[in-house]
Coordinates of C-alpha atoms in Angstrom, one line a residue:
X1 CA 0.0 0.0 0.1
X2 CA 1.2 3.4 -1.1
X3 CA 2.1 5.6 2.1
X4 CA 1.8 9.4 2.3
X5 CA 3.2 11.7 4.8
X6 CA 0.2 13.8 6.6
X7 CA 1.4 16.5 8.7
X8 CA -1.7 18.8 9.0
X9 CA -4.9 18.8 7.1
X10 CA -4.8 22.0 4.8
X11 CA -1.1 22.5 5.7
X12 CA -0.6 23.7 2.0
X13 CA -3.4 26.6 2.4
X14 CA -2.3 26.9 6.1
X15 CA -5.7 28.4 7.1
X16 CA -7.5 25.4 7.8
X17 CA -5.4 24.5 10.9
X18 CA -5.2 28.2 11.8
X19 CA -7.1 28.9 15.1
X20 CA -8.5 32.5 15.8
X21 CA -8.0 33.6 19.7
X22 CA -10.1 36.7 20.8
X23 CA -9.0 38.5 23.8
X24 CA -10.5 41.8 25.1
X25 CA -7.7 44.0 26.0
X26 CA -9.4 46.5 28.2
X27 CA -13.0 47.8 29.3
X28 CA -12.0 51.5 29.0
X29 CA -15.5 52.5 29.7
X30 CA -16.7 50.1 31.9
X31 CA -20.0 48.2 31.6
X32 CA -21.9 48.2 28.4
X33 CA -20.8 51.6 27.5
X34 CA -18.7 52.2 24.3
X35 CA -15.2 53.6 24.5
X36 CA -15.1 53.0 20.6
X37 CA -11.2 53.0 20.2
X38 CA -10.1 53.8 16.7
X39 CA -7.2 55.6 14.7
X40 CA -4.6 53.2 15.8
X41 CA -1.0 53.8 15.2
X42 CA 2.2 52.0 16.4
X43 CA 4.7 54.1 18.3
X44 CA 7.8 52.9 20.1
X45 CA 6.4 49.3 20.3
X46 CA 2.9 50.2 21.5
X47 CA -0.3 51.1 20.1
X48 CA -1.9 54.6 20.3
X49 CA -5.3 55.6 19.6
X50 CA -8.3 57.7 20.7
X51 CA -11.0 56.3 22.9
X52 CA -14.1 57.5 25.0
X53 CA -14.4 57.3 28.7
X54 CA -17.5 59.1 30.4
X55 CA -18.1 60.8 27.1
X56 CA -14.7 62.2 27.0
X57 CA -12.6 61.3 24.0
X58 CA -8.7 61.4 24.7
X59 CA -5.3 59.8 23.6
X60 CA -4.6 56.1 24.9
X61 CA -1.9 53.5 24.6
X62 CA -1.5 50.0 25.3
X63 CA 1.5 47.4 24.7
X64 CA -1.2 44.8 23.6
X65 CA -1.2 42.7 26.7
X66 CA -4.6 42.0 28.4
X67 CA -5.2 44.6 31.0
X68 CA -2.5 46.9 29.7
X69 CA -4.1 50.5 28.9
X70 CA -3.3 53.9 29.8
X71 CA -4.7 57.4 29.1
X72 CA -1.7 59.2 27.8
X73 CA -3.0 62.8 28.9
X74 CA -6.4 64.5 29.9
X75 CA -5.8 67.1 27.3
X76 CA -9.1 69.1 27.5
X77 CA -10.2 68.5 31.2
X78 CA -13.8 67.2 31.4
X79 CA -14.4 67.7 27.6
X80 CA -13.0 65.6 24.4
X81 CA -9.9 66.5 22.7
X82 CA -10.6 64.3 19.8
X83 CA -6.9 63.5 18.9
X84 CA -6.5 62.7 15.4
X85 CA -5.0 61.9 12.9
X86 CA -2.2 60.1 14.8
X87 CA 1.3 59.9 12.8
X88 CA 5.0 59.4 13.6
X89 CA 7.8 61.6 12.7
X90 CA 11.1 62.3 14.0
X91 CA 10.5 59.5 16.8
X92 CA 7.5 61.7 17.9
X93 CA 3.8 61.1 17.7
X94 CA 1.8 64.0 16.1
X95 CA -1.8 64.7 16.1
X96 CA -4.2 67.7 16.2
X97 CA -6.3 68.3 19.3
X98 CA -9.0 70.6 20.7
X99 CA -9.1 72.4 24.1
X100 CA -11.5 74.9 25.2
X101 CA -9.0 77.5 25.5
X102 CA -7.1 77.1 22.3
X103 CA -9.6 75.5 19.9
X104 CA -8.3 72.7 17.6
X105 CA -4.3 72.9 17.3
X106 CA -1.3 70.7 16.5
X107 CA 0.1 68.7 19.3
X108 CA 3.0 66.1 19.9
X109 CA 3.9 63.5 22.3
X110 CA 6.7 61.2 23.4
X111 CA 4.2 58.9 25.1
X112 CA 4.7 60.5 28.5
X113 CA 2.0 62.9 30.1
X114 CA 4.7 65.5 30.6
X115 CA 5.9 65.1 26.8
X116 CA 2.4 65.7 25.5
X117 CA 2.3 69.5 24.4
X118 CA 0.5 71.8 22.1
X119 CA 3.3 72.9 19.8
X120 CA 1.7 76.3 19.1
X121 CA -1.7 77.9 19.4
X122 CA -1.3 79.0 15.6
X123 CA -4.6 80.9 15.5
X124 CA -4.5 82.4 18.8
X125 CA -7.2 82.1 21.2
X126 CA -10.2 79.6 21.2
X127 CA -10.4 79.6 17.2
X128 CA -8.9 76.8 15.4
X129 CA -6.1 76.7 13.0
X130 CA -7.7 73.8 11.0
X131 CA -4.4 72.0 10.6
X132 CA -5.3 68.7 8.6
X133 CA -8.8 70.0 8.0
X134 CA -9.5 67.9 4.8
X135 CA -11.2 64.6 4.2
X136 CA -7.8 63.4 3.3
X137 CA -5.5 64.9 6.1
X138 CA -2.4 62.8 5.6
X139 CA -1.8 64.3 2.2
X140 CA -1.8 67.8 3.6
X141 CA 1.9 67.6 4.9
X142 CA 5.2 66.8 3.6
X143 CA 8.7 66.1 5.1
X144 CA 11.8 68.1 4.2
X145 CA 15.2 67.9 5.7
X146 CA 14.0 66.7 9.0
X147 CA 11.1 69.1 9.4
X148 CA 7.3 68.7 8.9
X149 CA 5.7 70.9 6.6
X150 CA 1.8 71.4 6.8
X151 CA -0.9 74.0 6.2
X152 CA -2.8 75.9 8.7
X153 CA -4.6 79.1 9.5
X154 CA -3.6 81.9 11.9
X155 CA -6.3 84.4 10.7
X156 CA -9.5 84.3 8.6
X157 CA -7.5 84.1 5.4
X158 CA -6.2 81.4 3.1
X159 CA -4.0 78.5 4.7
X160 CA -0.3 79.3 5.1
X161 CA 2.5 77.0 5.0
X162 CA 4.0 76.2 8.4
X163 CA 6.8 73.8 9.4
X164 CA 8.0 72.2 12.6
X165 CA 10.7 70.1 14.0
X166 CA 8.6 68.9 16.9
X167 CA 9.5 71.7 19.6
X168 CA 7.3 74.7 20.2
X169 CA 10.1 77.1 19.2
X170 CA 10.8 75.2 16.1
X171 CA 7.1 75.7 14.9
X172 CA 6.9 78.7 12.6
X173 CA 5.1 80.0 9.7
X174 CA 7.2 79.5 6.3
X175 CA 5.0 82.1 4.4
X176 CA 1.5 83.4 3.3
X177 CA 0.6 82.3 -0.1
X178 CA 0.1 85.2 -2.8
X179 CA -2.0 84.8 -5.8
X180 CA -3.0 81.2 -5.0
X181 CA -4.5 79.0 -2.2
X182 CA -3.0 75.6 -1.0
X183 CA -4.9 72.6 -1.7
X184 CA -3.9 69.1 -0.8
X185 CA -2.3 65.9 -2.1
X186 CA 1.3 66.8 -1.6
X187 CA 3.4 64.1 -3.5
X188 CA 7.1 64.0 -3.5
X189 CA 8.9 63.8 -6.9
X190 CA 12.5 64.4 -7.7
X191 CA 13.1 66.5 -4.5
X192 CA 9.9 68.8 -4.8
X193 CA 6.3 68.3 -3.8
X194 CA 3.7 68.7 -6.4
X195 CA 0.0 69.4 -5.2
X196 CA -3.4 70.5 -6.2
X197 CA -3.5 74.4 -5.6
X198 CA -6.4 77.0 -6.4
X199 CA -6.6 80.6 -7.2
X200 CA -7.3 83.1 -4.7
X201 CA -11.1 82.6 -5.1
X202 CA -10.5 78.9 -4.2
X203 CA -11.3 78.1 -7.7
X204 CA -9.2 77.0 -11.1
X205 CA -7.6 73.9 -9.4
X206 CA -4.4 73.2 -11.2
X207 CA -1.1 71.6 -10.7
X208 CA 1.3 73.5 -8.2
X209 CA 4.9 72.5 -7.0
X210 CA 6.8 73.5 -4.0
X211 CA 10.3 72.9 -2.5
X212 CA 9.1 74.4 0.9
X213 CA 10.1 78.0 0.1
X214 CA 7.9 81.0 -1.0
X215 CA 10.2 81.6 -3.9
X216 CA 10.2 77.8 -5.0
X217 CA 6.2 77.5 -4.8
X218 CA 4.7 78.2 -7.9
X219 CA 1.9 77.3 -10.7
X220 CA 3.6 74.3 -12.4
X221 CA 1.3 73.9 -15.3
X222 CA -2.2 75.4 -16.2
X223 CA -3.7 72.6 -18.0
X224 CA -7.1 74.0 -18.6
X225 CA -6.7 77.8 -18.4
X226 CA -9.2 80.0 -17.4
X227 CA -10.9 82.7 -19.7
X228 CA -13.5 85.2 -19.5
X229 CA -15.9 82.5 -20.5
X230 CA -14.6 79.8 -18.2
X231 CA -13.9 81.4 -14.9
X232 CA -14.2 78.3 -13.0
X233 CA -11.9 76.4 -15.4
X234 CA -9.1 74.3 -14.1
X235 CA -8.0 70.8 -14.9
X236 CA -8.3 69.4 -11.1
X237 CA -5.1 67.2 -11.2
X238 CA -5.4 64.5 -8.9
X239 CA -4.5 60.8 -8.1
X240 CA -0.8 61.5 -8.4
X241 CA 1.5 58.5 -8.6
X242 CA 5.3 58.4 -9.1
X243 CA 6.2 55.7 -11.6
X244 CA 9.1 55.0 -13.8
X245 CA 10.6 58.2 -13.6
X246 CA 7.5 60.4 -14.1
X247 CA 4.6 61.8 -11.8
X248 CA 1.5 60.4 -13.3
X249 CA -2.2 61.8 -12.8
X250 CA -5.5 62.6 -13.9
X251 CA -6.4 65.9 -15.4
X252 CA -9.1 67.6 -17.8
X253 CA -7.6 69.9 -20.3
X254 CA -11.4 71.3 -20.9
X255 CA -11.6 69.8 -24.3
X256 CA -11.0 65.9 -24.1
X257 CA -12.2 65.3 -20.7
X258 CA -10.3 63.8 -17.7
X259 CA -7.7 61.7 -19.0
X260 CA -4.0 60.3 -17.9
X261 CA -1.1 62.9 -17.7
X262 CA 2.6 62.8 -16.6
X263 CA 5.4 65.0 -15.9
X264 CA 9.2 64.7 -15.7
X265 CA 9.4 67.7 -13.6
X266 CA 10.0 70.1 -16.7
X267 CA 7.0 69.6 -19.0
X268 CA 3.4 68.1 -19.0
X269 CA 2.3 65.7 -21.6
X270 CA -0.9 63.7 -22.2
X271 CA 0.0 59.9 -21.9
X272 CA -3.4 58.8 -23.6
X273 CA -6.8 59.8 -24.4
X274 CA -8.6 56.7 -23.4
X275 CA -12.2 57.4 -23.8
X276 CA -13.4 59.0 -27.2
X277 CA -14.8 62.5 -27.5
X278 CA -17.1 62.1 -30.2
X279 CA -20.1 60.2 -28.5
X280 CA -23.3 61.4 -27.2
X281 CA -22.3 64.5 -24.9
X282 CA -24.6 62.8 -22.2
X283 CA -21.9 60.1 -22.0
X284 CA -19.0 62.5 -21.3
X285 CA -15.7 62.5 -22.6
X286 CA -13.7 61.4 -19.7
X287 CA -12.0 58.0 -19.0
X288 CA -11.3 59.3 -15.4
X289 CA -8.5 57.1 -14.5
X290 CA -7.8 56.5 -11.0
X291 CA -6.6 53.9 -8.2
X292 CA -3.2 53.8 -9.6
X293 CA -1.0 50.9 -8.1
X294 CA 2.2 49.7 -8.9
X295 CA 2.8 45.9 -9.3
X296 CA 5.5 43.7 -11.1
X297 CA 6.7 47.0 -12.7
X298 CA 3.3 48.1 -14.3
X299 CA 1.0 50.7 -13.3
X300 CA -2.5 49.4 -12.8
X301 CA -5.7 51.4 -12.7
X302 CA -9.4 51.7 -13.5
X303 CA -10.7 53.9 -16.3
X304 CA -14.1 54.2 -18.4
X305 CA -13.7 52.4 -21.7
X306 CA -15.3 52.4 -25.3
X307 CA -15.3 49.5 -27.5
X308 CA -15.2 50.6 -31.1
X309 CA -15.9 47.1 -32.7
X310 CA -18.9 46.5 -30.4
X311 CA -20.0 50.4 -30.5
X312 CA -20.5 50.1 -26.8
X313 CA -19.3 52.0 -23.5
X314 CA -18.1 49.1 -21.3
X315 CA -18.0 51.2 -18.4
X316 CA -15.3 51.4 -15.8
X317 CA -12.9 48.5 -16.2
X318 CA -9.2 47.3 -15.5
X319 CA -6.2 48.5 -17.3
X320 CA -2.5 48.7 -16.9
X321 CA 0.4 50.7 -18.3
X322 CA 4.0 50.6 -19.0
X323 CA 6.1 52.6 -21.5
X324 CA 7.0 49.6 -23.8
X325 CA 3.2 48.4 -24.3
X326 CA 1.6 51.6 -23.6
X327 CA -2.2 51.5 -22.2
X328 CA -3.4 47.8 -21.9
X329 CA -7.0 47.0 -21.5
X330 CA -6.9 43.9 -19.4
X331 CA -10.4 42.6 -19.3
X332 CA -14.2 43.3 -19.9
X333 CA -15.0 41.8 -16.6
X334 CA -18.8 42.9 -16.6
X335 CA -19.5 42.8 -20.3
X336 CA -22.5 44.8 -22.0
X337 CA -23.2 48.3 -22.9
X338 CA -22.5 50.9 -19.9
X339 CA -21.7 48.1 -17.4
X340 CA -18.8 48.5 -15.2
X341 CA -17.1 46.1 -13.2
X342 CA -15.2 48.6 -10.8
X343 CA -16.5 51.4 -8.6
X344 CA -15.1 54.6 -8.6
X345 CA -12.4 54.5 -5.5
X346 CA -9.1 56.0 -4.9
X347 CA -7.5 52.5 -4.2
X348 CA -8.7 49.1 -5.4
X349 CA -5.9 46.9 -5.0
X350 CA -4.3 44.7 -2.3
X351 CA -1.5 42.0 -2.4
X352 CA -1.1 38.9 -0.5
X353 CA 0.1 35.4 -1.6
X354 CA 2.4 37.5 -3.8
X355 CA -0.7 38.1 -6.1
X356 CA -2.7 41.4 -7.0
X357 CA -6.3 41.3 -5.8
X358 CA -9.2 43.6 -6.2
X359 CA -12.9 44.0 -5.9
X360 CA -15.0 43.7 -9.2
X361 CA -18.5 42.9 -10.3
X362 CA -19.2 40.7 -13.4
X363 CA -23.1 41.1 -13.2
X364 CA -23.8 37.5 -12.4
X365 CA -25.2 38.4 -8.9
X366 CA -26.4 42.0 -9.8
X367 CA -25.0 45.1 -10.9
X368 CA -23.7 46.2 -7.6
X369 CA -22.5 42.9 -6.1
X370 CA -18.8 42.9 -5.8
X371 CA -16.6 39.8 -5.5
X372 CA -12.8 39.2 -4.9
X373 CA -10.7 38.8 -8.1
X374 CA -6.9 38.5 -8.8
X375 CA -5.0 39.4 -11.9
X376 CA -1.6 39.0 -13.5
X377 CA -2.2 41.5 -15.9
X378 CA -3.5 39.3 -18.7
X379 CA -7.1 38.5 -19.7
X380 CA -6.9 34.9 -18.8
X381 CA -5.1 35.5 -15.6
X382 CA -7.8 37.8 -14.4
X383 CA -10.2 35.7 -12.6
X384 CA -12.5 35.4 -9.5
X385 CA -11.3 33.7 -6.6
X386 CA -13.8 34.3 -3.9
X387 CA -17.3 34.4 -5.0
X388 CA -20.6 35.9 -3.8
X389 CA -21.7 32.4 -1.9
X390 CA -18.4 32.1 -0.1
X391 CA -18.9 35.6 1.1
X392 CA -22.2 34.8 2.9
X393 CA -24.5 36.1 -0.2
X394 CA -23.2 39.4 0.7
X395 CA -21.2 42.0 -1.5
X396 CA -17.5 42.7 -0.9
X397 CA -17.3 46.2 -0.3
X398 CA -15.4 48.1 -2.9
X399 CA -14.6 51.0 -0.8
X400 CA -13.0 48.5 1.8
X401 CA -9.4 49.0 0.6
X402 CA -9.6 52.9 0.2
X403 CA -10.8 53.1 3.7
X404 CA -8.2 50.5 5.0
X405 CA -10.7 48.3 6.6
X406 CA -8.6 45.3 6.4
X407 CA -5.2 43.6 7.6
X408 CA -2.9 41.0 6.0
X409 CA -1.2 38.4 8.5
X410 CA 0.5 35.3 7.3
X411 CA -0.9 35.4 3.7
X412 CA -4.5 35.7 5.0
X413 CA -6.7 38.7 4.7
X414 CA -8.9 40.1 7.6
X415 CA -11.6 42.5 6.3
X416 CA -14.8 44.3 7.5
X417 CA -17.9 42.5 5.8
X418 CA -21.4 42.4 6.0
X419 CA -22.9 44.3 8.9
X420 CA -19.8 45.3 10.7
X421 CA -18.5 41.7 11.0
X422 CA -14.6 40.5 10.8
X423 CA -14.1 37.7 8.1
X424 CA -10.9 36.1 7.0
X425 CA -9.7 34.7 3.6
X426 CA -6.7 33.2 2.0
X427 CA -7.8 33.9 -1.5
X428 CA -10.1 30.9 -2.0
X429 CA -13.7 30.0 -1.7
X430 CA -13.3 27.3 0.8
X431 CA -11.1 29.0 3.3
X432 CA -13.3 32.2 3.5
X433 CA -15.3 32.4 6.8
X434 CA -16.7 34.8 9.1
X435 CA -15.0 35.1 12.6
X436 CA -17.1 37.3 14.8
X437 CA -20.8 36.8 15.9
X438 CA -20.4 33.1 15.6
X439 CA -22.3 32.3 19.0
X440 CA -18.9 31.0 20.4
X441 CA -17.8 32.2 23.9
X442 CA -15.5 35.1 23.9
X443 CA -16.0 36.2 20.6
X444 CA -17.2 39.6 19.6
X445 CA -20.6 40.1 18.2
X446 CA -19.4 42.9 15.8
X447 CA -16.7 45.4 15.1
X448 CA -16.8 49.3 14.8
X449 CA -15.1 51.1 12.0
X450 CA -12.9 48.2 11.5
X451 CA -9.5 49.6 10.7
X452 CA -7.0 47.3 12.5
X453 CA -3.6 47.6 13.3
X454 CA -0.9 44.8 13.7
X455 CA 1.4 44.5 16.6
X456 CA 3.6 41.5 17.4
X457 CA 1.6 39.4 14.8
X458 CA -1.7 40.2 16.7
X459 CA -4.2 42.2 15.1
X460 CA -5.9 45.1 17.3
X461 CA -9.4 46.9 16.6
X462 CA -12.4 48.0 18.3
X463 CA -15.2 45.3 18.8
X464 CA -18.6 45.0 20.6
X465 CA -19.5 42.4 23.0
X466 CA -23.0 42.0 24.7
X467 CA -21.5 42.5 28.3
X468 CA -18.9 45.5 27.6
X469 CA -19.9 47.4 24.7
X470 CA -17.4 48.4 21.9
X471 CA -13.8 48.2 23.5
X472 CA -10.3 47.3 22.4
X473 CA -9.8 43.6 21.3
X474 CA -7.0 41.6 19.7
X475 CA -7.1 38.5 17.5
X476 CA -4.2 36.2 17.4
X477 CA -3.5 33.3 15.0
X478 CA -2.5 29.9 16.5
X479 CA -1.8 26.6 15.1
X480 CA -2.5 23.3 16.9
X481 CA 0.7 21.8 17.6
X482 CA 1.5 18.5 15.6
X483 CA 4.1 15.9 14.7
X484 CA 4.6 14.3 11.3
X485 CA 3.6 10.8 11.1
X486 CA 2.9 8.2 8.4
X487 CA -0.7 6.8 7.7
X488 CA -1.7 4.3 5.2
X489 CA -4.1 6.0 2.8
X490 CA -7.0 3.9 3.9
X491 CA -6.1 3.9 7.5
X492 CA -8.4 6.8 8.2
X493 CA -11.9 8.0 7.7
X494 CA -14.1 10.6 9.0
X495 CA -17.6 11.0 7.8
X496 CA -20.2 12.6 7.2
X497 CA -18.7 15.8 6.7
X498 CA -20.4 18.1 6.7
X499 CA -22.9 16.6 9.3
X500 CA -25.9 17.6 11.3
X501 CA -25.4 15.3 14.1
X502 CA -23.1 12.3 14.3
X503 CA -19.4 12.2 13.1
X504 CA -17.9 8.6 12.7
X505 CA -14.2 8.1 12.9
X506 CA -12.4 5.2 11.4
X507 CA -8.9 4.7 12.3
X508 CA -7.4 1.1 11.8
X509 CA -4.9 -0.5 13.9
X510 CA -4.4 2.5 16.3
X511 CA -5.8 3.9 19.8
X512 CA -6.9 7.3 19.0
X513 CA -7.8 10.4 21.3
X514 CA -10.2 12.8 19.6
X515 CA -10.2 16.7 20.6
X516 CA -12.7 19.2 19.3
X517 CA -12.1 22.7 19.1
X518 CA -14.0 25.7 18.2
X519 CA -13.0 28.5 16.0
X520 CA -11.5 30.6 18.8
X521 CA -9.4 27.7 19.7
X522 CA -11.2 26.6 22.8
X523 CA -11.1 22.6 23.3
X524 CA -14.7 21.8 23.9
X525 CA -14.4 17.9 23.7
X526 CA -11.8 15.1 24.5
X527 CA -12.9 11.6 24.0
X528 CA -11.7 8.1 22.8
X529 CA -15.2 7.4 21.2
X530 CA -15.4 6.9 17.6
X531 CA -18.9 7.9 17.1
X532 CA -19.5 11.6 18.3
X533 CA -22.8 13.4 18.7
X534 CA -22.3 17.0 17.7
X535 CA -25.9 17.8 17.3
X536 CA -26.2 20.3 20.0
X537 CA -23.2 22.2 18.8
X538 CA -23.7 25.6 17.1
X539 CA -23.5 25.5 13.3
X540 CA -20.1 26.5 11.9
X541 CA -16.4 25.2 11.5
X542 CA -14.7 23.0 14.0
X543 CA -11.4 21.5 14.1
X544 CA -10.9 17.7 14.9
X545 CA -7.6 16.8 16.3
X546 CA -6.7 13.1 16.4
X547 CA -3.9 12.2 18.6
X548 CA -2.2 8.5 18.5
X549 CA 1.3 8.1 20.6
X550 CA 2.0 11.7 20.7
X551 CA 1.4 12.1 17.0
X552 CA -1.5 14.1 15.7
X553 CA -3.6 15.1 12.6
X554 CA -5.9 17.8 12.3
X555 CA -9.1 17.8 10.2
X556 CA -11.7 20.6 9.8
X557 CA -15.5 19.5 10.2
X558 CA -18.5 21.5 9.5
X559 CA -21.7 21.4 11.6
X560 CA -24.8 22.1 9.7

């Protein structure tokens, strides 16, 4: 009889023998109240975040161990300071926070109460300087020569450029803009920072550049010049991406619609007019490329596309670009006139298992139902890998990637799905499952604003339990211990699987101990019986561990 070496069932995919251990780290606002921890960042080996206690939202930190939690500082007395966004620079943690006396200003901390200070009351008094005021705040600053440059107001006028080295005395205004207004999207390219700027009426968005000085801050290119008839013109350059020695972006020159442009820092040129301009005006002229992402030396993105042969507008689909092949239309995932497989998002793509994944709709379950795809840049290599059924008959959110509502650990993706639930996938249907609200003990019933952080191979996030409300939880992958041993191919049989009640185990010529574990890693049964009744178990996935002479085998079983 041919023999096989059996280490662990699903060792190749690795997910099947993974266990998921949930632990509540702290109950910050005791009882069933919600502290709602969020905006996580790692700093000096600890997690920093904002959370609520007694209706007061302040800055907290934890080293990740159960029970370890500390308010860094009560910044605003008995009211909330709402510290956000949190980011690390020069070994300090920066954020904006609100006090009753100074309004919302820029703060910094070294992790201690004494080292948590306001850098400057930029707009003196209780008025707020509106530092990091846009919906995309982390695109409102840049770093040059060890200093942080940002925009803020010290009076009811346009935003000025400021800089700081992390000290109060080193926080100073660089200059007030003259003839333009600062926008956002600061992107470094060849030692300068390009951004979307506006005229003094906050109109005519065009491409600007700065080197951090007043003399070096200028209009770089007026792609769509304003005239007496187009006072609100402007090319609105956006979605900046540095690639292959150029800065790529989308812009509208007023004639051909929003298309793909690039600059080498000297001139600006149109890369391609992807969408034609001679169709019904109701269809517009723009391909509106966005979601730029570099993978395997190609620039991937989405754009509206028109098929000349079919005389159809195919909607928003998948493209890639390189200087050798030019623009490559990869695949019409959702065929048909005016159908589109991709939603309009700033970011689509995520990588795990060394493959590029994204959310797409092929129309098989409706025009707004998204599933998980992967691509190698070819038509045949662009395929669905996790379908609607495996996702619990719920659409995969196309905004999940842009909103960073996921984390990847050990080639598995944990993501927010459905009604605020945590799911996991390894990129296959069989190993995609819901982890929260499973009915298991010590498992959260939902998450809140799931934007997790990884620390020491555990994932931290805000989650809800019936007894403690929304608090800080962590999820850790564990793997059942095992030892290799050889089995005859007919020596073992576990059936039926899935089952509604009885599991039969046939293991010839060996005395076997059987253990059953739930999805959280908790052992719920140990027996030597070969016939096990699990009819009283909650429906879901369990792990069956077979032990013989200190050798083990693990198999997934499903209770229906």
